[in-house]
Amino acid sequence: GGGGMGRELVVQLLGRGARVAAVDRNPAALSGTAAAAGANRSRLSTHVVDITDRTAVQGLPAEVDAIHGTVDGLINNAGIMAAPLSRDARGYEAQFATNHLGHFQLTAGLWPLLAKAGNARVRRGMIELAWRFLRFQGDSALAKWFHARTEAAPARRKTMVVALARKLHLKDQLAARRE
């Protein structure tokens, strides 16, 4: 929500009466979004979070809950492209970590607030992100887990993608508890 399409989405949603929690890793970009909000600034909260940082993402739901109470919708718009090769703190390639895993982590973290609002439309996005994880991290233990369980029964793949989405969420929760 700090620049480009994200900023425009925020401004358009605010213009239609929505309350918006804008997230970006760049504080200056979020300040620009707040300025662009103009008279609608009172319905905007800004949150400096790098979505590749699991710890930072885990803190966001409590902030959003304290300010907004529920989340009626989620637009995962963060992304990088054609960046020089770099890796996040966990060792994942930065573009994949931002464009796919980060969105999954953010969605999983905000899921209780979405559920509280009665909005299950994001579930499809979580499942799509789990599928992308399988495609781009094919040598990972989770991808091997998936393929071992679906190789003999390809018809089970959709069900197993849902299971993988849950497994990724639980794995993240367990890792957080161990820290």
Rosetta silent file (secondary structure, phi, psi, omega in degrees, C-alpha in Angstrom):
SEQUENCE: GGGGMGRELVVQLLGRGARVAAVDRNPAALSGTAAAAGANRSRLSTHVVDITDRTAVQGLPAEVDAIHGTVDGLINNAGIMAAPLSRDARGYEAQFATNHLGHFQLTAGLWPLLAKAGNARVRRGMIELAWRFLRFQGDSALAKWFHARTEAAPARRKTMVVALARKLHLKDQLAARRE
SCORE:     score description
SCORE:     0.000 S_00000001
   1 L     0.000    8.681 -176.145    0.000    0.000    0.000 S_00000001
   2 L   -92.082  -22.899 -177.149    2.996    2.338   -0.102 S_00000001
   3 L  -159.269  170.368  175.419    3.425    3.011   -3.783 S_00000001
   4 H    55.368 -132.819 -179.500    2.297    2.235   -7.310 S_00000001
   5 H   -60.997  -37.847 -179.706   -0.718   -0.022   -7.594 S_00000001
   6 H   -60.463  -45.352  178.775   -0.858   -0.519   -3.832 S_00000001
   7 H   -62.879  -43.960 -179.514   -1.175    3.185   -3.157 S_00000001
   8 H   -63.409  -39.783  175.880   -3.832    3.550   -5.841 S_00000001
   9 H   -59.688  -45.873  179.715   -5.804    0.630   -4.395 S_00000001
  10 H   -59.837  -49.567 -178.225   -5.696    2.240   -0.949 S_00000001
  11 H   -61.468  -42.633  179.549   -6.812    5.633   -2.238 S_00000001
  12 H   -65.903  -42.365  178.415   -9.642    4.097   -4.294 S_00000001
  13 H   -64.018  -43.352  177.097  -10.880    1.956   -1.387 S_00000001
  14 H   -61.144  -39.916  179.153  -10.804    4.928    0.967 S_00000001
  15 H   -63.440  -21.385  178.904  -12.695    6.963   -1.615 S_00000001
  16 L   -99.324   10.106  173.837  -15.447    4.353   -1.536 S_00000001
  17 L    94.845    3.503 -178.854  -15.759    4.522    2.258 S_00000001
  18 L   -75.394  154.476  166.967  -13.582    1.562    3.282 S_00000001
  19 L   -94.964  134.367 -171.934  -11.342    1.444    6.333 S_00000001
  20 E  -130.793  135.408  170.509   -7.897    0.336    5.150 S_00000001
  21 E  -106.109  106.340 -178.981   -4.785   -1.091    6.807 S_00000001
  22 E   -92.437  134.211 -177.038   -1.956   -0.354    4.368 S_00000001
  23 E  -122.263  134.356  175.162    1.215   -2.434    4.690 S_00000001
  24 E  -157.946  155.852  177.321    4.620   -1.706    3.169 S_00000001
  25 L   -84.372   -8.101 -175.179    8.233   -2.234    4.167 S_00000001
  26 L  -108.874  108.488 -178.563    9.051    1.393    3.327 S_00000001
  27 H   -61.084  -36.944  179.662    7.929    3.973    5.936 S_00000001
  28 H   -64.885  -38.757  178.581    8.417    6.897    3.532 S_00000001
  29 H   -64.421  -40.155  177.589    6.184    5.218    0.951 S_00000001
  30 H   -65.740  -35.256  175.646    3.470    4.742    3.575 S_00000001
  31 H   -62.350  -39.322  176.480    3.755    8.420    4.508 S_00000001
  32 H   -63.402  -38.455  177.745    3.145    9.224    0.846 S_00000001
  33 H   -65.989  -42.202  178.670    0.059    7.008    0.867 S_00000001
  34 H   -60.936  -40.934  178.231   -1.227    8.763    4.002 S_00000001
  35 H   -65.146  -40.360 -179.780   -0.751   12.131    2.280 S_00000001
  36 H   -67.770  -22.421  179.868   -2.543   10.853   -0.845 S_00000001
  37 H   -68.254  -24.287  176.778   -5.476    9.744    1.335 S_00000001
  38 H    55.394 -126.477 -176.647   -6.298   13.395    1.986 S_00000001
  39 H   -65.907  -16.351 -178.990   -9.632   13.855    3.750 S_00000001
  40 H   -90.944    6.340 -175.434  -10.006   10.075    4.085 S_00000001
  41 H   -55.991  -30.435 -176.749   -6.867    9.751    6.229 S_00000001
  42 H   -66.113  -19.392  179.096   -8.897    9.017    9.371 S_00000001
  43 H   -97.823    9.942 -177.127   -9.956    5.624    7.938 S_00000001
  44 E  -114.126  131.077  167.981   -6.360    4.603    7.119 S_00000001
  45 E  -116.344  142.777  179.588   -3.859    2.820    9.323 S_00000001
  46 E  -116.288  142.639 -174.453   -0.319    2.281    8.072 S_00000001
  47 E  -137.667  117.757  178.435    1.932   -0.609    9.089 S_00000001
  48 E   -83.330  107.076 -178.199    5.627   -0.930    8.312 S_00000001
  49 L  -145.436  129.792  170.103    6.113   -4.664    7.710 S_00000001
  50 L   -90.034  112.290 -173.387    8.445   -6.609    5.434 S_00000001
  51 L   -69.597   -5.381  172.882    6.239   -9.565    4.511 S_00000001
  52 L   -86.032   -6.477 -179.378    9.288  -11.805    4.087 S_00000001
  53 L   -98.960  102.686 -175.082    9.959  -11.390    7.827 S_00000001
  54 H   -55.763  -40.997 -179.089    7.838  -13.984    9.617 S_00000001
  55 H   -64.172  -43.406  178.806    8.184  -12.285   13.010 S_00000001
  56 H   -63.858  -41.473  179.721    7.052   -8.924   11.637 S_00000001
  57 H   -64.612  -37.776 -179.608    4.093  -10.544    9.875 S_00000001
  58 H   -64.845  -27.221  178.968    3.082  -12.326   13.082 S_00000001
  59 H   -81.216  -19.658 -175.184    2.783   -9.001   14.902 S_00000001
  60 H   -63.148  -45.767 -177.639    0.560   -7.390   12.273 S_00000001
  61 H   -54.569  -40.225  179.552   -2.773   -9.100   13.082 S_00000001
  62 H   -64.372  -39.951  177.302   -2.769   -7.758   16.661 S_00000001
  63 H   -62.425  -47.909 -177.917   -2.109   -4.216   15.374 S_00000001
  64 H   -64.847  -41.528  179.105   -4.874   -4.469   12.784 S_00000001
  65 H   -61.242  -43.715 -179.048   -7.276   -5.999   15.310 S_00000001
  66 H   -62.735  -33.627 -176.747   -6.625   -3.193   17.816 S_00000001
  67 H   -89.942  -44.753 -171.021   -7.347   -0.548   15.174 S_00000001
  68 H  -108.839  -23.351  179.116   -9.999   -2.128   12.938 S_00000001
  69 L    84.844  -48.666  177.748  -11.461   -5.073   14.901 S_00000001
  70 L  -141.108  170.706  174.638  -12.088   -7.231   11.834 S_00000001
  71 L  -125.880  119.449 -178.678  -10.873   -7.575    8.277 S_00000001
  72 L   -88.440  -18.510  179.435  -13.558   -7.713    5.580 S_00000001
  73 L  -164.445  160.140 -178.675  -11.180   -8.322    2.687 S_00000001
  74 L  -138.927  126.422  175.559   -7.527   -8.746    1.880 S_00000001
  75 L  -114.763  109.039  177.974   -5.679   -7.671   -1.254 S_00000001
  76 L   -86.259   98.298 -173.526   -2.210   -9.212   -1.436 S_00000001
  77 L  -111.986  -11.256 -177.307   -0.525   -6.733   -3.759 S_00000001
  78 L   -61.128  144.450  177.069    3.119   -6.709   -2.600 S_00000001
  79 L  -174.546  151.388  171.960    5.608   -7.860   -5.153 S_00000001
  80 L  -129.487  155.581 -178.318    9.064   -7.566   -6.590 S_00000001
  81 L  -149.979  143.017  175.783   10.224   -8.562  -10.051 S_00000001
  82 L    55.373   34.771  177.481   13.486   -8.934  -11.927 S_00000001
  83 L   -85.456  155.104  174.862   15.506   -8.079   -8.831 S_00000001
  84 L   -58.889  150.555 -178.491   19.094   -9.259   -8.450 S_00000001
  85 L   -58.801  124.575  173.283   19.333  -12.670   -6.797 S_00000001
  86 L  -151.199  167.844 -176.799   19.016  -12.369   -3.040 S_00000001
  87 E  -129.643  152.297  175.727   17.506  -14.475   -0.283 S_00000001
  88 L   -80.169 -179.016 -176.071   15.349  -13.804    2.735 S_00000001
  89 L   -62.672  -23.428  179.667   16.481  -14.697    6.265 S_00000001
  90 L   -88.711   -7.597  179.245   15.167  -18.257    5.835 S_00000001
  91 L   100.334   -0.425  177.787   17.114  -18.803    2.616 S_00000001
  92 L   -78.069  146.658  176.080   14.260  -18.518    0.130 S_00000001
  93 E   -57.761  136.040 -169.817   14.846  -16.561   -3.078 S_00000001
  94 H   -60.627  -40.894 -178.764   13.602  -13.004   -2.384 S_00000001
  95 H   -64.434  -44.430  178.015   11.128  -12.737   -5.266 S_00000001
  96 H   -65.153  -43.083 -179.146    9.460  -16.032   -4.305 S_00000001
  97 H   -62.055  -38.756 -179.865    9.549  -15.130   -0.609 S_00000001
  98 H   -77.137  -54.349 -170.501    7.877  -11.773   -1.270 S_00000001
  99 H   -74.736  -20.264 -175.967    5.433  -12.604   -4.048 S_00000001
 100 H  -125.568  -63.611 -177.187    4.264  -15.965   -2.740 S_00000001
 101 H   -63.154  -40.546  179.679    5.352  -17.016    0.752 S_00000001
 102 H   -60.559  -42.578  178.014    4.915  -13.525    2.187 S_00000001
 103 H   -63.737  -41.765  179.080    1.356  -13.337    0.901 S_00000001
 104 H   -61.523  -48.206 -179.804    0.617  -16.769    2.316 S_00000001
 105 H   -59.828  -43.306 -179.624    2.031  -15.839    5.742 S_00000001
 106 H   -64.258  -45.278  179.192    0.108  -12.579    5.786 S_00000001
 107 H   -62.714  -45.220  179.422   -3.143  -14.267    4.785 S_00000001
 108 H   -61.551  -40.858  179.998   -2.664  -17.037    7.348 S_00000001
 109 H   -66.943  -35.670 -178.955   -1.934  -14.487   10.067 S_00000001
 110 H   -87.990   -5.847 -175.657   -4.987  -12.383    9.256 S_00000001
 111 H   -53.996  -44.280  179.614   -7.259  -15.394    8.781 S_00000001
 112 H   -58.707  -35.359  178.390   -8.785  -15.213   12.309 S_00000001
 113 H   -72.576  -35.393  175.385   -9.814  -11.577   11.673 S_00000001
 114 H   -66.086  -42.819  179.706  -11.256  -12.517    8.283 S_00000001
 115 H   -64.737  -38.519  178.873  -13.153  -15.403    9.851 S_00000001
 116 H   -60.700  -33.846  179.092  -14.458  -13.102   12.599 S_00000001
 117 L   -82.798   -5.970 -179.586  -15.914  -10.897    9.865 S_00000001
 118 L    78.733   24.634 -176.801  -17.476  -13.938    8.190 S_00000001
 119 L  -112.191  105.175 -179.302  -15.378  -13.565    5.041 S_00000001
 120 L  -101.678   10.289 -176.811  -13.989  -16.837    3.720 S_00000001
 121 L   -65.462  -19.340 -177.784  -13.186  -15.576    0.216 S_00000001
 122 L   -78.028  -18.545 -178.379   -9.461  -15.460    0.940 S_00000001
 123 H   -51.479  -42.722  179.852   -9.267  -19.229    1.405 S_00000001
 124 H   -58.825  -39.669  178.089   -8.916  -19.667   -2.345 S_00000001
 125 H   -64.081  -38.788  178.529   -5.931  -17.344   -2.283 S_00000001
 126 H   -64.112  -40.619 -179.664   -4.275  -19.378    0.463 S_00000001
 127 H   -67.167  -40.973  177.174   -4.753  -22.548   -1.551 S_00000001
 128 H   -62.092  -38.976  179.024   -3.346  -20.917   -4.680 S_00000001
 129 H   -67.038  -36.434  175.955   -0.304  -19.791   -2.715 S_00000001
 130 H   -63.449  -40.378  178.427    0.234  -23.322   -1.425 S_00000001
 131 H   -63.063  -42.581  178.207    0.102  -24.552   -5.027 S_00000001
 132 H   -63.112  -37.199  177.426    2.684  -21.950   -6.058 S_00000001
 133 H   -56.996  -44.701 -179.708    4.895  -23.071   -3.187 S_00000001
 134 H   -61.739  -40.455 -176.991    4.863  -26.577   -4.651 S_00000001
 135 H   -70.425  -39.017 -171.535    5.786  -25.322   -8.107 S_00000001
 136 H   -99.425  -13.725  177.199    8.643  -23.021   -7.101 S_00000001
 137 L  -125.041   50.853 -173.490   10.143  -24.878   -4.138 S_00000001
 138 L   -59.525  -24.035 -179.483    9.892  -28.390   -5.603 S_00000001
 139 L   -92.754    1.977 -178.480   12.886  -29.727   -3.668 S_00000001
 140 L   -72.433  159.525  178.405   11.589  -28.582   -0.284 S_00000001
 141 H   -60.555  -37.818  179.885   10.540  -31.082    2.361 S_00000001
 142 H   -67.712  -39.042  177.719    6.930  -29.871    2.115 S_00000001
 143 H   -65.547  -40.452  178.107    6.849  -30.353   -1.659 S_00000001
 144 H   -64.502  -39.626  175.929    8.290  -33.865   -1.242 S_00000001
 145 H   -57.581  -47.317 -179.435    5.640  -34.556    1.423 S_00000001
 146 H   -61.732  -51.687 -175.636    2.931  -33.473   -1.023 S_00000001
 147 H   -64.726  -35.528  178.467    4.245  -35.456   -3.996 S_00000001
 148 H   -63.036  -30.383 -177.565    4.735  -38.631   -1.914 S_00000001
 149 H   -92.390  -11.479 -177.454    1.044  -38.522   -0.982 S_00000001
 150 H  -118.681   -8.335 -176.901   -0.382  -37.692   -4.406 S_00000001
 151 L   -58.275  -44.073 -177.859    1.826  -39.566   -6.873 S_00000001
 152 L   -79.949  -16.753 -176.549   -0.311  -42.708   -6.779 S_00000001
 153 L  -138.496   76.542 -177.994   -3.613  -40.779   -6.710 S_00000001
 154 H   -56.604  -25.968  179.893   -3.487  -37.600   -8.837 S_00000001
 155 H   -65.648  -19.871 -179.557   -7.195  -37.005   -8.214 S_00000001
 156 H   -82.052   -3.788 -171.647   -6.323  -36.279   -4.567 S_00000001
 157 H   -59.635  -42.444 -179.521   -4.116  -33.320   -5.482 S_00000001
 158 H   -61.785  -43.933  178.249   -6.731  -30.598   -4.889 S_00000001
 159 H   -62.513  -40.056 -178.452   -7.528  -32.001   -1.461 S_00000001
 160 H   -71.063  -29.777  175.419   -3.835  -32.280   -0.704 S_00000001
 161 H   -64.403  -39.598  175.383   -3.185  -28.676   -1.746 S_00000001
 162 H   -61.978  -43.505  178.404   -5.712  -27.656    0.903 S_00000001
 163 H   -62.146  -39.620  178.275   -3.877  -29.906    3.372 S_00000001
 164 H   -63.822  -41.543  177.927   -0.581  -28.286    2.384 S_00000001
 165 H   -57.451  -43.197  178.079   -2.038  -24.827    2.988 S_00000001
 166 H   -66.465  -42.113 -178.512   -2.993  -25.977    6.474 S_00000001
 167 H   -62.991  -43.327  177.683    0.394  -27.645    7.021 S_00000001
 168 H   -60.044  -42.397  179.548    2.272  -24.487    6.016 S_00000001
 169 H   -64.500  -45.917 -179.725    0.154  -22.465    8.436 S_00000001
 170 H   -65.903  -40.109  178.883    0.664  -24.970   11.273 S_00000001
 171 H   -59.051  -42.839  179.678    4.404  -25.227   10.586 S_00000001
 172 H   -64.891  -42.303  179.170    4.669  -21.450   10.891 S_00000001
 173 H   -63.562  -43.274  179.474    2.669  -21.460   14.132 S_00000001
 174 H   -64.020  -42.883  178.952    4.830  -24.244   15.624 S_00000001
 175 H   -61.298  -38.312 -179.670    8.050  -22.444   14.665 S_00000001
 176 H   -66.533  -36.308  179.542    6.759  -19.283   16.336 S_00000001
 177 H   -68.552  -31.361 -178.597    6.023  -21.170   19.547 S_00000001
 178 H   -74.984  -20.868 -176.456    9.554  -22.590   19.637 S_00000001
 179 L   -75.782    0.000    0.000   11.147  -19.119   19.448 S_00000001
